[in-house]
Coordinates of C-alpha atoms in Angstrom, one line a residue:
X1 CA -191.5 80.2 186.4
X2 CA -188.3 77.9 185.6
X3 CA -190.1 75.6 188.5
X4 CA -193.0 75.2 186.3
X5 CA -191.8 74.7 182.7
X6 CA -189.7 72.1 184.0
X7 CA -192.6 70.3 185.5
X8 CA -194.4 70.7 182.5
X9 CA -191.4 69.1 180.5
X10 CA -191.1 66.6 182.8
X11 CA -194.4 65.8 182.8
X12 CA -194.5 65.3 179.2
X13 CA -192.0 63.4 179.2
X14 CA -193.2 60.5 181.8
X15 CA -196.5 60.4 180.1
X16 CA -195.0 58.9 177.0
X17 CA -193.7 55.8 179.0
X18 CA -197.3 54.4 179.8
X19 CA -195.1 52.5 182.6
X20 CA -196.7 52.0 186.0
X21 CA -193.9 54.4 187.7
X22 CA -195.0 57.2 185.4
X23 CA -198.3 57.1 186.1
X24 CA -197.2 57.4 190.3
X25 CA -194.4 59.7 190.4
X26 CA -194.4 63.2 191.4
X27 CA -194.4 65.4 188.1
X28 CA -192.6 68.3 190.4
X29 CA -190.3 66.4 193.0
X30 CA -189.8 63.4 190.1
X31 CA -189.8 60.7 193.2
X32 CA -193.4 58.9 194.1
X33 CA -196.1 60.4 195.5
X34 CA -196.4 61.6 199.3
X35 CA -199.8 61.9 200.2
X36 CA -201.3 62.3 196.5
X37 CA -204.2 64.5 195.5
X38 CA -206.1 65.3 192.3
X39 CA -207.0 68.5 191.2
X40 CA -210.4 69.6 189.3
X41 CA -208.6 68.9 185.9
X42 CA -207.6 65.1 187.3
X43 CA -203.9 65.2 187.8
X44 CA -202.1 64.0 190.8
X45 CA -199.1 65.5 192.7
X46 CA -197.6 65.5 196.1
X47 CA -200.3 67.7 198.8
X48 CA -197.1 69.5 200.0
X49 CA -195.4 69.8 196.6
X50 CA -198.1 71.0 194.7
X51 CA -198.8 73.5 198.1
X52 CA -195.7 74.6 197.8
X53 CA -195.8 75.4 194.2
X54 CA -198.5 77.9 194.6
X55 CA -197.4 79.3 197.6
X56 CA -196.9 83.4 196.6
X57 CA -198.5 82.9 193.7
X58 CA -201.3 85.9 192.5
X59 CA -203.7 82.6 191.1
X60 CA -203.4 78.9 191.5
X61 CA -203.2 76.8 188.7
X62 CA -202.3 73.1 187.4
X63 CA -198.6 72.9 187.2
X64 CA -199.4 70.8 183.6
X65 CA -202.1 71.7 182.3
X66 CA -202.7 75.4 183.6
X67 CA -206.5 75.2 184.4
X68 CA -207.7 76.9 187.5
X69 CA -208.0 75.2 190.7
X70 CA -207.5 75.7 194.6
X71 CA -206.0 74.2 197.4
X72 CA -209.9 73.8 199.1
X73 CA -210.6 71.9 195.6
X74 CA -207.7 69.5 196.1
X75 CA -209.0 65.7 197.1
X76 CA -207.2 63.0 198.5
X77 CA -206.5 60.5 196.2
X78 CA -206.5 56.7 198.6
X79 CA -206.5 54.5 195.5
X80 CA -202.9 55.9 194.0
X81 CA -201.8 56.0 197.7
X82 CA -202.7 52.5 197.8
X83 CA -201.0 51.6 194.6
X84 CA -198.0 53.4 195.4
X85 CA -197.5 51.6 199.3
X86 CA -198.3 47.8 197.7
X87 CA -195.2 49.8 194.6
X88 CA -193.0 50.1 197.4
X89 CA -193.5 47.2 199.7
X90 CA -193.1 44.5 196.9
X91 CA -190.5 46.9 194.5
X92 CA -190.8 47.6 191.3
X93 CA -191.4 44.0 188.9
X94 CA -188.7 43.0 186.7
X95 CA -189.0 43.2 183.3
X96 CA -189.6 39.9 181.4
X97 CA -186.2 39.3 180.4
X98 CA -185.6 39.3 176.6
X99 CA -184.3 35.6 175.0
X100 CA -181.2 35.8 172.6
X101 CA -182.6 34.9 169.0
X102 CA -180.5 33.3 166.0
X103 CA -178.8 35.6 164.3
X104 CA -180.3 34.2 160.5
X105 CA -183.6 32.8 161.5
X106 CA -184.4 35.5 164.1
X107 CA -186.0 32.7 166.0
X108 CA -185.2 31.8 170.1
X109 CA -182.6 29.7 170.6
X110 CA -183.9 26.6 172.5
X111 CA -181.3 24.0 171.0
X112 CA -177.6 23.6 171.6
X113 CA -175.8 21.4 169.0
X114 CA -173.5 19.1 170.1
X115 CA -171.2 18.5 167.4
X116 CA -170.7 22.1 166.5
X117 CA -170.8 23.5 170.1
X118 CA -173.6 26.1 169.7
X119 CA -176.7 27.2 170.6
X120 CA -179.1 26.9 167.2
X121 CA -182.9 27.6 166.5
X122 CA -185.5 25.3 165.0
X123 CA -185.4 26.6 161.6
X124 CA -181.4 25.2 162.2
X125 CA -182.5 21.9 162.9
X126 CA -183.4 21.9 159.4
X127 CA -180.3 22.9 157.5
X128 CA -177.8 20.2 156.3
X129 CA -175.4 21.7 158.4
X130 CA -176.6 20.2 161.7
X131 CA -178.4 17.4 160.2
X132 CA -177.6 13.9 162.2
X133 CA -176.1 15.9 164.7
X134 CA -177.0 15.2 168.6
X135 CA -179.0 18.1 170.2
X136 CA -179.8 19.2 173.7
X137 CA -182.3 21.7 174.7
X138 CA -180.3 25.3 176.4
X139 CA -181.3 23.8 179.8
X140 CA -180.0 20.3 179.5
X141 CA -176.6 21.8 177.6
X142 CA -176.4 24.5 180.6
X143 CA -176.7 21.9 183.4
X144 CA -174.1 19.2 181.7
X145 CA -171.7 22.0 181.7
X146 CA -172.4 23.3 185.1
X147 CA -171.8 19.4 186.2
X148 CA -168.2 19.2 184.0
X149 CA -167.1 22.6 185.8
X150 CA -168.2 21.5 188.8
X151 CA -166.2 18.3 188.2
X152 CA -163.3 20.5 187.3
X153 CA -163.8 22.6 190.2
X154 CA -162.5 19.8 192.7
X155 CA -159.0 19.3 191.4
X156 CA -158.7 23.6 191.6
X157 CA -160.0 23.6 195.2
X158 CA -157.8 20.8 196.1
X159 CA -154.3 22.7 194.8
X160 CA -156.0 26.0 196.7
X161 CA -155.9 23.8 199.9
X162 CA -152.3 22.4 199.0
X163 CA -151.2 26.0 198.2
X164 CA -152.3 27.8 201.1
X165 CA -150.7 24.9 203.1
X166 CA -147.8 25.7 201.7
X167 CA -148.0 29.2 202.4
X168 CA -148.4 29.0 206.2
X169 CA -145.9 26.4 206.1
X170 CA -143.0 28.9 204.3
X171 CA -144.6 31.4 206.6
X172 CA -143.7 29.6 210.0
X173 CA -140.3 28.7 208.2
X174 CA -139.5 32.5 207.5
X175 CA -140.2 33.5 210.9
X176 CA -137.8 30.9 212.2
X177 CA -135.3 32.4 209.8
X178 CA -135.8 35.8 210.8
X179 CA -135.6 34.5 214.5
X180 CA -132.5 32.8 213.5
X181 CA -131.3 35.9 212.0
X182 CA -131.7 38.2 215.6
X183 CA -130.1 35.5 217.3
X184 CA -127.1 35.5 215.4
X185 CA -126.6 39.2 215.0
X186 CA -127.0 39.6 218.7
X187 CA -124.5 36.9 219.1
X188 CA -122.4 38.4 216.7
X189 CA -122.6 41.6 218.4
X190 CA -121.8 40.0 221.4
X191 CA -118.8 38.3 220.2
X192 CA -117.5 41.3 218.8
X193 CA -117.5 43.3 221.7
X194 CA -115.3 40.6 223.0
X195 CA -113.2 40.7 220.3
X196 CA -112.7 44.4 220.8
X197 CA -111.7 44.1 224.4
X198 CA -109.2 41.8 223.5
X199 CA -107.7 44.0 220.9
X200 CA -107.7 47.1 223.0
X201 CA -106.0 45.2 226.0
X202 CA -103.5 43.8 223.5
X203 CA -102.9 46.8 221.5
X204 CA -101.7 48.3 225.3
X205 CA -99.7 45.4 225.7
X206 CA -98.0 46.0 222.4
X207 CA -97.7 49.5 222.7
X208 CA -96.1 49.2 226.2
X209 CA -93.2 46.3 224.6
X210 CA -92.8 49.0 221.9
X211 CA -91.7 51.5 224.4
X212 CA -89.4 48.8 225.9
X213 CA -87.9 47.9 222.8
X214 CA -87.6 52.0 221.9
X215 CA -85.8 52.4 225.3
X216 CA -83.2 49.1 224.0
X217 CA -83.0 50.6 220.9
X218 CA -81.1 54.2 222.4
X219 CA -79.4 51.7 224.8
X220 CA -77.9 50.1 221.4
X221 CA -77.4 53.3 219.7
X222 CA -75.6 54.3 222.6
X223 CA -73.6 50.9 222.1
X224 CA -72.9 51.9 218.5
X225 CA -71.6 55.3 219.4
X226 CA -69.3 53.0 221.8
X227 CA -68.5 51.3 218.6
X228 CA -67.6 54.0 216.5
X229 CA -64.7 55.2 219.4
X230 CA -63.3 51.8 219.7
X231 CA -63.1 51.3 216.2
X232 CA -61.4 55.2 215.9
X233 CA -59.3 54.0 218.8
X234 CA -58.1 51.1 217.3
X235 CA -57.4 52.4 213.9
X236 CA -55.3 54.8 215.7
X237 CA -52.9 52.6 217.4
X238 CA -52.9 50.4 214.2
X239 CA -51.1 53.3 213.0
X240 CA -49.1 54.1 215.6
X241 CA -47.8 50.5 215.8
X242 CA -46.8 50.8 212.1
X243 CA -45.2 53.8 212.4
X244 CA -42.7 52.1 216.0
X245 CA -41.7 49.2 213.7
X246 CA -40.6 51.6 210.9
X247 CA -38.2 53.2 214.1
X248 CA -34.2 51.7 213.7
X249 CA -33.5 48.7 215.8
X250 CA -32.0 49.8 219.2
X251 CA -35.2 52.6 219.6
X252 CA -38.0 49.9 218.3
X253 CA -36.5 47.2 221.2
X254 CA -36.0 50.0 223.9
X255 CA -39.9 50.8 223.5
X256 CA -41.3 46.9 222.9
X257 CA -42.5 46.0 226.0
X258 CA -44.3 49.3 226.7
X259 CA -45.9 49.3 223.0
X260 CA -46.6 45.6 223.8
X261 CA -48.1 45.8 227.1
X262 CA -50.0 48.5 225.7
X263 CA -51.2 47.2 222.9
X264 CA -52.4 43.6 225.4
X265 CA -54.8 45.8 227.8
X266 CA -56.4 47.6 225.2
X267 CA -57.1 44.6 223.1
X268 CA -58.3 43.0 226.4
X269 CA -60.8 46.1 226.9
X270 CA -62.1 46.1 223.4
X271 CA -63.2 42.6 223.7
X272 CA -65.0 42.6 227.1
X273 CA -66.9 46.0 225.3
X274 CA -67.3 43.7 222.5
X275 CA -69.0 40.7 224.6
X276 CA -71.4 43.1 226.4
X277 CA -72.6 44.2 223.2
X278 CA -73.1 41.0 222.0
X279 CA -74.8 40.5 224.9
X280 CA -76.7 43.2 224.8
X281 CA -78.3 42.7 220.9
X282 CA -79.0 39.0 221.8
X283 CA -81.4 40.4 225.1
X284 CA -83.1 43.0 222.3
X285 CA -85.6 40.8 220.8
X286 CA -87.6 41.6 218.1
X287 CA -91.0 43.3 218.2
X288 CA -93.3 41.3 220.4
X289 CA -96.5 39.8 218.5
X290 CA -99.6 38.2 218.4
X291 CA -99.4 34.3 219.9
X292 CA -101.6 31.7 218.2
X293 CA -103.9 31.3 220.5
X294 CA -104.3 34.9 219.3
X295 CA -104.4 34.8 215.7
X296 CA -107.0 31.6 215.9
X297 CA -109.5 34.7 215.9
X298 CA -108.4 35.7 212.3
X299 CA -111.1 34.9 209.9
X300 CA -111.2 31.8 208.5
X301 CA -112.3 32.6 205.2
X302 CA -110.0 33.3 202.6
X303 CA -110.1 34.9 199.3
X304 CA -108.6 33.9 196.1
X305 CA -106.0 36.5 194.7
X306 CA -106.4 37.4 191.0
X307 CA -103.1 39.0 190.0
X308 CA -103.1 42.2 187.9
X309 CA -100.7 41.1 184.7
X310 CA -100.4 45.3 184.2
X311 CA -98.5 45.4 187.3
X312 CA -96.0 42.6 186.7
X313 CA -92.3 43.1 185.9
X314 CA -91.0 41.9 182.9
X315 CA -89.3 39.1 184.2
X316 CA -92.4 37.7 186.0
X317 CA -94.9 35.0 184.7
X318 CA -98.6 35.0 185.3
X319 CA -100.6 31.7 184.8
X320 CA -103.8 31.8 182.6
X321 CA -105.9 31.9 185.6
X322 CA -104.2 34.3 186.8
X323 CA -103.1 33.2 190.4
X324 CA -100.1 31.9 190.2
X325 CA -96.7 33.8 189.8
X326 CA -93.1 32.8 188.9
X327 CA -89.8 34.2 188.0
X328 CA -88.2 33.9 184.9
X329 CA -84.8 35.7 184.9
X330 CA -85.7 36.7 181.4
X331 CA -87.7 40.1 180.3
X332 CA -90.1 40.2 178.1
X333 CA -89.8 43.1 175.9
X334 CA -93.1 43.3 174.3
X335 CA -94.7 44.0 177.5
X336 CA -95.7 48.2 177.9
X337 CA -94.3 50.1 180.3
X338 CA -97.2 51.7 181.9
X339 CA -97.4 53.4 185.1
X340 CA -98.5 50.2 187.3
X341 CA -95.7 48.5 186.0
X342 CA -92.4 47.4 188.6
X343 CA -89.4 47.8 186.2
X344 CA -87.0 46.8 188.8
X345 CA -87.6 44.8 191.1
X346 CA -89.2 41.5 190.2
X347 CA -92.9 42.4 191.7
X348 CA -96.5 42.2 191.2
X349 CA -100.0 42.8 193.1
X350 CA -103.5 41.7 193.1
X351 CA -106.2 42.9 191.0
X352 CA -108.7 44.0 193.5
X353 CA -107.9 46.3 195.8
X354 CA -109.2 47.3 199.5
X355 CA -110.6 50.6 200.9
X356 CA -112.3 48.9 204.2
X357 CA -112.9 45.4 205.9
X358 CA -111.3 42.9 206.8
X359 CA -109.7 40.2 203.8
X360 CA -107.4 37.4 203.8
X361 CA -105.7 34.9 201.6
X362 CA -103.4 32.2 201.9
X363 CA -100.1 31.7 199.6
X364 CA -98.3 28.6 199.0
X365 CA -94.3 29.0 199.8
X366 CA -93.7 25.2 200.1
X367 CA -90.1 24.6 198.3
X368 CA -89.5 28.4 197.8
X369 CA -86.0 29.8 198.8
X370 CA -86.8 33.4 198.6
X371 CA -90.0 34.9 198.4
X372 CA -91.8 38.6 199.5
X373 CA -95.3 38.8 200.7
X374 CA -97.3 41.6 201.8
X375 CA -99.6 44.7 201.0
X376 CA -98.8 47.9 199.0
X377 CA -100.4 51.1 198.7
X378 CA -101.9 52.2 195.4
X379 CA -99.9 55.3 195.8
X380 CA -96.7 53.8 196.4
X381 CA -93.5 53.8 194.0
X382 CA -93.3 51.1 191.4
X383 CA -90.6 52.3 189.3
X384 CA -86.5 52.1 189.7
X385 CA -85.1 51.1 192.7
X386 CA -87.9 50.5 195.8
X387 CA -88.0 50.5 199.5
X388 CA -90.1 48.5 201.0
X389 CA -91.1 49.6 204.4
X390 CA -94.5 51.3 205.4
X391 CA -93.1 54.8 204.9
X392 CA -92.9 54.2 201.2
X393 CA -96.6 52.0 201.2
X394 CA -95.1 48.4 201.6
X395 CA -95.6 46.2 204.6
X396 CA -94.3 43.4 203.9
X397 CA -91.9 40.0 205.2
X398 CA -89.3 38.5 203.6
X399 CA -87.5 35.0 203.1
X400 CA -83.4 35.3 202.5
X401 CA -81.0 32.7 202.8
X402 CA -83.3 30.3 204.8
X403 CA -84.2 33.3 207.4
X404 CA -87.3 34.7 207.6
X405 CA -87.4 39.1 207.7
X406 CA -90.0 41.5 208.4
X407 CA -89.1 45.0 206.3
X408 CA -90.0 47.7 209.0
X409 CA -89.2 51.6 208.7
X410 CA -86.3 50.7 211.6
X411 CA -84.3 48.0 208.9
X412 CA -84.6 44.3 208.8
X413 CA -86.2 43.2 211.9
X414 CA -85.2 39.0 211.8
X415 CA -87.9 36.7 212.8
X416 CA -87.3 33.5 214.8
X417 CA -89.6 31.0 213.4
X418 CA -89.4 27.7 214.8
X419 CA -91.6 26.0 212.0
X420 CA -90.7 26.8 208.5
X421 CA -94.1 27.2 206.6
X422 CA -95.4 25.7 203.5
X423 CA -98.2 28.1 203.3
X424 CA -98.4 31.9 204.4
X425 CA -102.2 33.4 205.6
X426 CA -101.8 37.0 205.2
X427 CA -104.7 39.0 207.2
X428 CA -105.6 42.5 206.7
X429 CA -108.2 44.6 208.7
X430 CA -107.8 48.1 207.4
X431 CA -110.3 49.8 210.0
X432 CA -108.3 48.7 212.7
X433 CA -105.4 49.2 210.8
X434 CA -103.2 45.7 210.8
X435 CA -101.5 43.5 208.6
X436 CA -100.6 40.1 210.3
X437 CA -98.8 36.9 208.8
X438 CA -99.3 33.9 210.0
X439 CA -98.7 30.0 208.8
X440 CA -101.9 28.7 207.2
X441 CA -101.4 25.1 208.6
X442 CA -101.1 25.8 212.2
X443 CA -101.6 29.3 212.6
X444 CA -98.9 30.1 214.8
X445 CA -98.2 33.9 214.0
X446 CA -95.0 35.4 212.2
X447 CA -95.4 39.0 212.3
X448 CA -97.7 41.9 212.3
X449 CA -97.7 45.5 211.0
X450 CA -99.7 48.3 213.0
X451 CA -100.6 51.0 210.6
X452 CA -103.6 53.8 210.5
X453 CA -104.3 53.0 206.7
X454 CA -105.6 56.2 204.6
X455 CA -105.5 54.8 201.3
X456 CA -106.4 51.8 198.9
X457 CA -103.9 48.4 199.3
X458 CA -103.5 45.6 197.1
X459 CA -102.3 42.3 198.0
X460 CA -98.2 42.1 196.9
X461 CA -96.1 40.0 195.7
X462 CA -92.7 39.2 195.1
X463 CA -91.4 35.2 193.8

């Protein structure tokens, strides 16, 4: 039943079109006719739809207008089959396409005014407000502009062509770049697995001189146990001497000789003990440590130091860029005394400190008499009186008195430097845990701490 009223609605609803696809679509399927047949009342439908529809059905009647009929009554309908075959093999006609009309004359627009830039009617023609103006017809109007964009066109398809060239050309030089880039990090690779053999095989060779120099250093301690004897044996007979030439005359002269005799082969033994240990601290030479050829594998590239004023002791100046330092002999009392501060001892550090990597920086010496150069830890002790030696969080070397010092946890180890340097390269690679000096203009090495570093370290200073 639903089947049927919406045929019947449907059909109602086509026949008010009066358009050729009305009259040859299906009122039940809605698409055009398979096969069409008319009924005894003279409406067409699909054979198999219109079948279909009265299939079950007690009586057969029109889907749209209800009158009786019968599938033996249903004829064959070859001029709407033709119709609809010639409707699908040339498609439906386009509708005759509507022209724009003026908006106050409601007439077509057929003129396009040159002056004002618009399309216009006849009845526009007229008006004062396009009179004497020059007029082309919509055709003419359309094809001079086609011609001026197609002028345009050329310049755009030319900078297209010049673009895209450009294009592949950065595209060829980006994929030399990122073959440039493999290349180098494969060499760098390669040259830091060199780098790494040569560390390890040096860090055995250092680690076997510091069992050497451990072995001299009990030989020496030994030496100053020696020392200590003599020096009680001597004080001793210093006393006893005293005490003969308080004796009267006759005793003192009958015990001379003996006393002086005695007193001959023991001085003679003192100093042949006193040789060998000179001896013996000349042969124990100090730490043994990188070569140049060595430190020529130190980065090149240096950073510039910007002090930390917060740090700085009273006494010290700070330039206004901040990178260079001096001593004043004379505190400054409106400075706070903050926690980073040295009160003491005349010392300051960088601002930027270093948790990983490897960073280096060269400091100009050239005329100085006394300076102090190294690294401290953040966590080491800036107040009262300081030690500086890596058990306290200093590593560090020193110049006094025209000698040159490096301030290890074992004392003041002197350092024989043939060259006195104008400019000190300090080098620091906190992974694997060194801190080597060097002088800047020909790199021949001074020194160089070994330490597994834990904690941050700033660049430190002393003038």
């Amino acid at each position: 039943k639903h089947r049927e009223e919406a045929a019947v609605c449907n059909m109602d609803s086509k026949s008010s079109t009066g358009c050729l696809e009305d009259h040859i679509t299906c009122s039940i399927c809605q698409e055009l006719l398979k096969d069409p047949v008319i009924t005894k009342c003279g409406h067409d439908f699909c054979r198999e739809c219109v079948c279909d529809y009265w299939k079950g059905k007690a009586s057969q009647s029109c889907p749209i207008c209800w009158a009786n009929s019968a599938i033996p009554d249903l004829i064959t309908n070859h001029t709407l089959r033709n119709i609809v075959d010639t409707y699908k093999k040339e498609g439906k006609k386009p509708k005759e396409e509507s022209k724009p009309v003026c908006s106050q004359h409601g007439e077509v627009l057929i003129l396009y005014c040159v002056e004002d830039q618009e399309a216009i009617c006849v009845n526009c023609v007229i008006l004062k407000k396009h009179k004497n103006h020059e007029f082309l017809s919509i055709e003419e109007a359309s094809q001079k502009f086609k011609e001026e964009l197609k002028n345009s066109l050329k310049p755009l398809q030319d900078t297209h062509q010049k673009i895209a060239e450009l294009k592949e050309k950065y595209s060829g030089n980006l994929n030399n770049i990122h073959d440039q880039a493999d290349k180098t990090k494969k060499q760098i690779k390669e040259d830091f697995v060199k780098l790494h053999k040569f560390l390890h095989k040096e860090e055995k060779n250092l680690l076997a001189n510091l069992k050497k120099e451990k072995k001299k250093k009990e030989k020496m301690r030994a030496m100053e146990e020696s020392i200590v004897q003599d020096l009680t044996s001597v004080s001793k007979m210093i006393t006893d001497i005293e005490q003969k030439m308080d004796e009267e005359d006759y005793i003192f002269l009958m015990r001379v000789r003996n006393t002086c005799h005695y007193c001959s082969e023991h001085l003679r033994n003192l100093r042949n003990t006193g040789n060998n240990m000179i001896t013996e601290a000349v042969c124990v030479s100090s730490f043994p440590l990188l070569q140049q050829h060595r430190s020529s594998s130190i980065d090149s590239s240096t950073m510039t130091v910007t002090l930390d004023p917060n740090t700085a002791h009273p006494e010290i100046t700070v330039s206004e860029d901040l990178t260079t330092v001096s001593w004043e002999c004379r505190r400054r009392e409106d400075l706070l005394d903050n926690p980073d501060r040295f009160d003491l001892w005349p010392c300051i550090l960088g601002s930027e400190g270093f948790t990983s990597g490897r960073h280096s920086w060269v400091v100009n010496v050239e005329k100085q008499t006394y300076w102090i150069l190294g690294v401290s830890a953040e966590s080491a002790n800036r107040k009262g009186d300081i030690y500086l030696n890596p058990e306290d969080g200093y590593w560090t070397v020193q110049l006094l008195q025209g000698h040159y010092f490096a301030l290890t946890d074992e004392g003041w180890t002197q350092l024989n430097q043939l060259k006195t340097p104008k400019k000190v390269l300090v080098y620091v690679d906190y992974e694997v845990g060194k801190v080597s000096f060097s002088n800047a203009d020909d790199i021949s090495h001074i020194y160089t701490f070994a330490h597994k570093f834990k904690h941050k370290i700033f660049p430190f200073f002393s003038p």
